[in-house]
């Protein structure tokens, strides 16, 4: 039974045999065209600096943004996502829009009160509002990278920013899709590494592939969904336990993975990714990834609840054991709860007994 994808805005996880869908990022017509616009913003007015929108659609977009600027809804460097209707073939598209300032000039303005740092508004359009919302944090980071590059290069705004504007979709939206296409069935090893906080070392890869793998691991991890102290302790514990990182060698046409682990949970979710490889929609891969993390958190919370019950009830201890045995990710869940319950004597004793049970089962 493969994990399901939610309909509409639901984020619940149900069992289904339907997979997700995604295809070649070089065929953007499958998920619609992508657009961008960059505006200068001064004295409550927008001036167009660069766009690939048709003239009528650009005017409509400028009106859309202008209505939102005076309301104070655009915080520097923090983007918003909305649906916008434009005179383009797609009619309605998702729109990420963000106000930003060049950092070196912003610092100068802070030191000299009479200097006003110029402001800009960037718009990225493509897919749906829901699809872009899944990538909002990545797009915020993309804008930050663009600002840093401006400072380092000391070029004019148009010259430096244009490459970022043209390649926003490929660089910010498509990395997960490219990793799925590259790894195929070996994606299970990346999913396991991300959940278990196992260090990964990439060798013989070009810069884009190395960044794609790093972004995939970051997106698939439970960072921000589990306690920060737990994550740090688990990273230390996994590093000490493994004594060596997972090695991904990209010297050949297919990556070779060494020292990697996997489990049934990660294999099932790998199939959800691979079975979706025909749909041509990179946003769908991110939705699958979010569901993967939500299901992992759901399993962690269930195990914690069973452990609390097992502190006073031997039958609940057996339920803990059966849950770990059947959930498909018992190896990872047990490590996570062991770290979280390290300072709780009763719970720690339950975890110790579960470890012994799981060890005996694996030997048998």
Coordinates of C-alpha atoms in Angstrom, one line a residue:
X1 CA 0.0 0.0 0.0
X2 CA 1.6 3.2 -1.1
X3 CA 1.2 6.6 0.6
X4 CA -1.5 8.8 -0.9
X5 CA -1.5 12.4 -2.0
X6 CA -4.1 14.8 -0.5
X7 CA -6.8 16.4 -2.5
X8 CA -7.3 20.2 -2.4
X9 CA -5.9 21.7 0.7
X10 CA -6.2 18.6 2.9
X11 CA -2.9 17.5 4.5
X12 CA -4.2 14.2 5.9
X13 CA -2.5 11.0 5.1
X14 CA -4.6 8.1 3.8
X15 CA -3.7 4.8 2.2
X16 CA -3.9 4.7 -1.6
X17 CA -2.3 2.9 -4.5
X18 CA -2.1 6.1 -6.6
X19 CA 1.3 7.7 -7.0
X20 CA 2.4 11.2 -7.5
X21 CA 3.5 12.7 -10.8
X22 CA 6.4 14.6 -12.1
X23 CA 8.4 14.8 -15.3
X24 CA 11.3 16.3 -17.1
X25 CA 12.0 19.9 -15.9
X26 CA 13.0 20.7 -19.5
X27 CA 9.4 20.5 -20.6
X28 CA 7.8 23.3 -18.7
X29 CA 4.7 23.3 -20.9
X30 CA 3.4 20.4 -18.8
X31 CA 3.0 22.6 -15.7
X32 CA 2.5 25.8 -17.6
X33 CA 4.9 28.6 -18.6
X34 CA 6.8 30.5 -15.9
X35 CA 7.2 34.3 -15.7
X36 CA 9.0 36.9 -13.8
X37 CA 8.9 40.7 -13.2
X38 CA 11.2 43.0 -11.3
X39 CA 10.2 46.5 -10.2
X40 CA 11.9 49.4 -8.6
X41 CA 9.8 50.8 -5.7
X42 CA 10.2 54.4 -4.7
X43 CA 7.7 57.0 -3.5
X44 CA 4.8 54.6 -3.5
X45 CA 5.3 53.9 -7.3
X46 CA 6.5 50.9 -9.2
X47 CA 8.9 51.2 -12.2
X48 CA 9.4 48.1 -14.4
X49 CA 13.0 46.9 -14.6
X50 CA 12.7 43.5 -16.2
X51 CA 9.9 41.1 -17.2
X52 CA 9.1 38.3 -19.7
X53 CA 5.3 38.9 -19.4
X54 CA 3.3 40.3 -22.3
X55 CA 2.6 44.0 -21.9
X56 CA -1.0 43.7 -21.0
X57 CA -0.3 41.0 -18.4
X58 CA 2.5 43.0 -16.9
X59 CA 0.2 46.0 -16.4
X60 CA -2.3 43.8 -14.6
X61 CA 0.4 42.3 -12.4
X62 CA 1.7 45.8 -11.5
X63 CA -1.7 46.9 -10.5
X64 CA -2.1 43.7 -8.4
X65 CA 1.2 44.5 -6.6
X66 CA 0.6 48.2 -6.2
X67 CA -2.6 47.5 -4.3
X68 CA -0.7 45.5 -1.7
X69 CA 2.3 47.7 -1.1
X70 CA 0.6 50.5 0.8
X71 CA -1.0 48.1 3.2
X72 CA 2.3 47.1 4.7
X73 CA 1.8 43.5 3.8
X74 CA 5.2 43.1 2.2
X75 CA 8.0 42.6 4.7
X76 CA 11.6 43.0 3.5
X77 CA 12.9 39.6 2.3
X78 CA 9.8 37.7 3.2
X79 CA 7.7 36.7 0.3
X80 CA 3.9 36.2 -0.1
X81 CA 2.0 33.8 -2.4
X82 CA -1.3 34.5 -4.0
X83 CA -3.3 33.6 -7.2
X84 CA -3.4 36.3 -9.8
X85 CA -5.5 36.6 -12.9
X86 CA -3.6 37.8 -16.0
X87 CA -4.0 38.0 -19.7
X88 CA -1.8 34.9 -20.4
X89 CA -2.7 31.4 -21.7
X90 CA -2.9 30.1 -18.1
X91 CA -5.3 33.0 -17.1
X92 CA -4.8 32.4 -13.4
X93 CA -1.4 31.5 -11.9
X94 CA 0.4 31.3 -8.6
X95 CA 2.4 34.4 -7.9
X96 CA 5.3 34.7 -5.4
X97 CA 6.1 38.4 -4.7
X98 CA 8.7 39.8 -2.4
X99 CA 10.1 43.3 -1.5
X100 CA 13.8 43.5 -0.9
X101 CA 16.7 46.0 -0.6
X102 CA 20.3 45.7 -1.6
X103 CA 22.0 44.9 1.7
X104 CA 25.1 47.1 1.2
X105 CA 22.9 50.1 0.5
X106 CA 20.6 49.2 3.3
X107 CA 23.5 49.3 5.8
X108 CA 24.6 52.7 4.4
X109 CA 21.0 54.0 4.8
X110 CA 21.0 52.9 8.4
X111 CA 24.3 54.8 9.1
X112 CA 23.3 57.9 7.3
X113 CA 19.7 58.9 8.1
X114 CA 19.4 61.1 5.0
X115 CA 20.1 58.2 2.6
X116 CA 17.1 56.2 1.4
X117 CA 18.1 52.7 0.2
X118 CA 16.3 51.8 -3.1
X119 CA 13.7 49.1 -2.8
X120 CA 12.6 46.4 -5.3
X121 CA 9.8 44.0 -5.7
X122 CA 10.3 40.7 -7.5
X123 CA 7.5 38.5 -8.8
X124 CA 7.8 34.9 -9.8
X125 CA 4.7 33.4 -11.6
X126 CA 4.0 29.8 -12.4
X127 CA 1.9 26.8 -11.4
X128 CA -0.7 27.3 -8.7
X129 CA -0.9 29.3 -5.5
X130 CA -0.8 26.0 -3.5
X131 CA 2.2 24.8 -5.5
X132 CA 4.2 27.9 -4.9
X133 CA 3.3 28.0 -1.3
X134 CA 5.1 24.7 -0.8
X135 CA 8.3 26.4 -2.0
X136 CA 7.9 29.8 -0.3
X137 CA 10.8 29.3 2.1
X138 CA 13.0 28.1 -0.8
X139 CA 12.0 31.2 -2.8
X140 CA 12.8 33.5 0.2
X141 CA 16.3 31.9 0.3
X142 CA 16.6 32.4 -3.4
X143 CA 16.0 36.1 -3.0
X144 CA 18.5 36.3 -0.2
X145 CA 21.1 34.6 -2.4
X146 CA 20.3 37.1 -5.1
X147 CA 20.9 40.0 -2.6
X148 CA 24.2 38.5 -1.5
X149 CA 25.4 38.1 -5.0
X150 CA 24.6 41.7 -5.7
X151 CA 26.9 42.7 -2.9
X152 CA 29.8 40.5 -3.9
X153 CA 29.7 41.2 -7.6
X154 CA 29.2 45.0 -7.4
X155 CA 27.5 45.0 -10.8
X156 CA 24.5 46.9 -11.8
X157 CA 21.2 45.5 -10.6
X158 CA 19.9 44.6 -14.1
X159 CA 23.1 42.8 -15.1
X160 CA 23.4 40.8 -11.9
X161 CA 19.8 39.9 -11.2
X162 CA 18.7 38.9 -14.8
X163 CA 20.2 35.4 -14.6
X164 CA 18.4 34.9 -11.3
X165 CA 15.1 36.0 -12.8
X166 CA 15.4 33.8 -15.8
X167 CA 16.3 30.6 -13.9
X168 CA 14.2 31.0 -10.8
X169 CA 12.0 28.0 -11.6
X170 CA 14.9 25.6 -12.5
X171 CA 17.0 26.6 -9.5
X172 CA 14.3 27.0 -6.7
X173 CA 11.5 24.6 -7.8
X174 CA 13.1 21.7 -9.7
X175 CA 15.9 20.4 -7.5
X176 CA 13.6 17.8 -5.8
X177 CA 12.4 16.6 -9.2
X178 CA 15.9 16.3 -10.5
X179 CA 17.1 14.3 -7.5
X180 CA 14.2 11.8 -7.9
X181 CA 15.0 11.4 -11.6
X182 CA 18.7 10.9 -10.9
X183 CA 18.4 8.4 -8.0
X184 CA 15.2 6.5 -8.9
X185 CA 15.0 3.4 -6.6
X186 CA 18.1 4.6 -4.7
X187 CA 16.1 7.5 -3.4
X188 CA 15.2 5.3 -0.4
X189 CA 18.8 5.8 0.9
X190 CA 18.4 9.6 0.8
X191 CA 15.0 9.4 2.6
X192 CA 16.5 7.2 5.3
X193 CA 19.5 9.5 5.7
X194 CA 17.3 12.6 6.0
X195 CA 15.0 11.0 8.6
X196 CA 17.9 9.5 10.7
X197 CA 20.1 12.7 10.4
X198 CA 23.0 10.5 9.0
X199 CA 25.7 12.7 7.5
X200 CA 26.0 12.5 3.7
X201 CA 29.1 13.1 1.7
X202 CA 28.8 13.7 -2.1
X203 CA 31.8 13.0 -4.4
X204 CA 32.5 13.6 -8.0
X205 CA 29.3 15.6 -8.6
X206 CA 28.9 18.9 -10.5
X207 CA 27.9 21.9 -8.5
X208 CA 24.2 21.8 -9.4
X209 CA 23.9 18.1 -8.5
X210 CA 25.6 18.6 -5.2
X211 CA 23.3 21.5 -4.4
X212 CA 20.3 19.5 -5.5
X213 CA 21.1 16.6 -3.2
X214 CA 21.8 19.0 -0.3
X215 CA 18.5 20.7 -0.8
X216 CA 16.6 17.5 -1.0
X217 CA 18.1 16.2 2.2
X218 CA 17.2 19.5 3.9
X219 CA 13.6 19.4 2.6
X220 CA 13.2 15.8 3.6
X221 CA 14.5 16.2 7.2
X222 CA 12.3 16.8 10.2
X223 CA 14.1 20.0 11.0
X224 CA 11.6 22.4 12.5
X225 CA 9.2 19.6 13.2
X226 CA 11.0 18.0 16.1
X227 CA 12.7 19.7 19.0
X228 CA 16.0 21.4 18.1
X229 CA 17.8 19.7 21.0
X230 CA 16.6 16.3 19.8
X231 CA 17.9 17.0 16.3
X232 CA 21.3 18.1 17.5
X233 CA 21.6 15.1 19.9
X234 CA 20.5 12.7 17.2
X235 CA 23.1 14.1 14.7
X236 CA 25.8 13.5 17.3
X237 CA 24.5 10.0 18.1
X238 CA 24.3 9.0 14.4
X239 CA 27.7 10.3 13.6
X240 CA 29.3 8.4 16.5
X241 CA 27.3 5.3 15.7
X242 CA 28.1 5.3 12.0
X243 CA 31.8 6.3 12.4
X244 CA 31.5 7.3 8.7
X245 CA 29.2 9.2 6.4
X246 CA 27.0 7.9 3.7
X247 CA 29.1 8.3 0.5
X248 CA 27.3 9.2 -2.8
X249 CA 29.6 8.8 -5.8
X250 CA 28.3 10.6 -8.9
X251 CA 31.2 9.8 -11.2
X252 CA 29.1 7.5 -13.3
X253 CA 25.8 7.9 -15.1
X254 CA 24.0 6.6 -12.0
X255 CA 25.0 7.6 -8.5
X256 CA 26.6 4.9 -6.4
X257 CA 25.6 4.9 -2.7
X258 CA 27.9 3.4 0.0
X259 CA 27.4 2.8 3.8
X260 CA 23.7 3.6 3.4
X261 CA 20.7 2.2 5.3
X262 CA 17.0 1.9 4.5
X263 CA 13.8 0.5 5.8
X264 CA 10.3 -0.4 4.6
X265 CA 8.9 3.0 5.4
X266 CA 11.4 4.8 3.1
X267 CA 11.1 2.1 0.4
X268 CA 7.3 2.6 0.3
X269 CA 7.7 6.4 0.0
X270 CA 10.4 5.9 -2.6
X271 CA 7.8 4.1 -4.8
X272 CA 5.4 7.0 -4.4
X273 CA 8.1 9.3 -5.9
X274 CA 9.2 6.9 -8.7
X275 CA 5.6 5.9 -9.7
X276 CA 4.9 9.6 -10.1
X277 CA 7.6 10.2 -12.7
X278 CA 5.3 10.5 -15.7
X279 CA 3.1 13.4 -14.6
X280 CA 5.4 16.4 -15.4
X281 CA 4.6 18.4 -12.3
X282 CA 7.5 19.3 -10.0
X283 CA 5.2 20.8 -7.4
X284 CA 3.7 17.3 -6.8
X285 CA 7.1 15.9 -5.7
X286 CA 7.2 18.5 -2.9
X287 CA 3.7 17.6 -1.9
X288 CA 4.8 13.9 -1.6
X289 CA 7.8 15.0 0.4
X290 CA 5.6 17.0 2.8
X291 CA 3.3 14.0 3.3
X292 CA 6.3 11.8 3.9
X293 CA 7.4 14.1 6.8
X294 CA 3.9 14.4 8.2
X295 CA 3.5 10.6 8.3
X296 CA 6.9 10.3 10.1
X297 CA 5.9 12.9 12.7
X298 CA 2.6 11.1 13.1
X299 CA 4.4 7.8 13.8
X300 CA 6.8 9.5 16.3
X301 CA 3.9 11.0 18.2
X302 CA 2.1 7.7 18.3
X303 CA 5.1 5.9 19.6
X304 CA 5.6 8.6 22.3
X305 CA 2.0 8.1 23.4
X306 CA 2.5 4.3 23.6
X307 CA 5.6 4.8 25.6
X308 CA 3.8 7.0 28.1
X309 CA 1.1 4.3 28.5
X310 CA 3.8 1.6 28.8
X311 CA 5.3 3.3 31.8
X312 CA 2.3 2.0 33.8
X313 CA 0.9 -0.8 31.6
X314 CA 2.7 -3.9 30.4
X315 CA 0.2 -4.5 27.7
X316 CA 0.9 -1.1 26.3
X317 CA 4.6 -2.1 26.2
X318 CA 3.6 -4.9 23.9
X319 CA 1.7 -2.4 21.8
X320 CA 4.8 -0.3 21.5
X321 CA 6.8 -3.3 20.3
X322 CA 4.1 -4.3 17.7
X323 CA 3.9 -0.7 16.5
X324 CA 7.7 -0.5 16.0
X325 CA 7.7 -3.9 14.3
X326 CA 4.9 -3.0 11.8
X327 CA 5.4 0.7 11.1
X328 CA 8.3 0.1 8.8
X329 CA 10.6 2.8 10.4
X330 CA 11.1 1.3 13.9
X331 CA 14.9 1.6 13.6
X332 CA 14.7 5.4 13.2
X333 CA 11.8 6.0 15.5
X334 CA 13.5 4.2 18.4
X335 CA 16.6 6.3 18.0
X336 CA 14.6 9.5 18.0
X337 CA 12.6 8.7 21.2
X338 CA 15.7 7.4 22.9
X339 CA 17.3 10.8 22.5
X340 CA 14.2 12.7 23.5
X341 CA 13.6 10.5 26.6
X342 CA 17.3 10.4 27.8
X343 CA 16.5 12.5 30.9
X344 CA 13.2 10.7 31.8
X345 CA 14.0 7.5 33.8
X346 CA 10.6 5.7 33.4
X347 CA 10.4 6.4 29.7
X348 CA 14.1 5.5 29.3
X349 CA 13.5 2.1 30.8
X350 CA 10.7 1.4 28.4
X351 CA 12.9 2.4 25.5
X352 CA 15.7 0.1 26.8
X353 CA 13.3 -2.9 26.9
X354 CA 12.0 -2.1 23.4
X355 CA 15.6 -2.0 22.1
X356 CA 16.2 -5.4 23.5
X357 CA 13.0 -6.7 21.9
X358 CA 13.9 -5.3 18.6
X359 CA 17.4 -6.7 18.8
X360 CA 16.1 -10.2 19.6
X361 CA 13.7 -10.0 16.7
X362 CA 16.4 -8.9 14.2
X363 CA 18.7 -11.8 15.4
X364 CA 15.9 -14.3 15.2

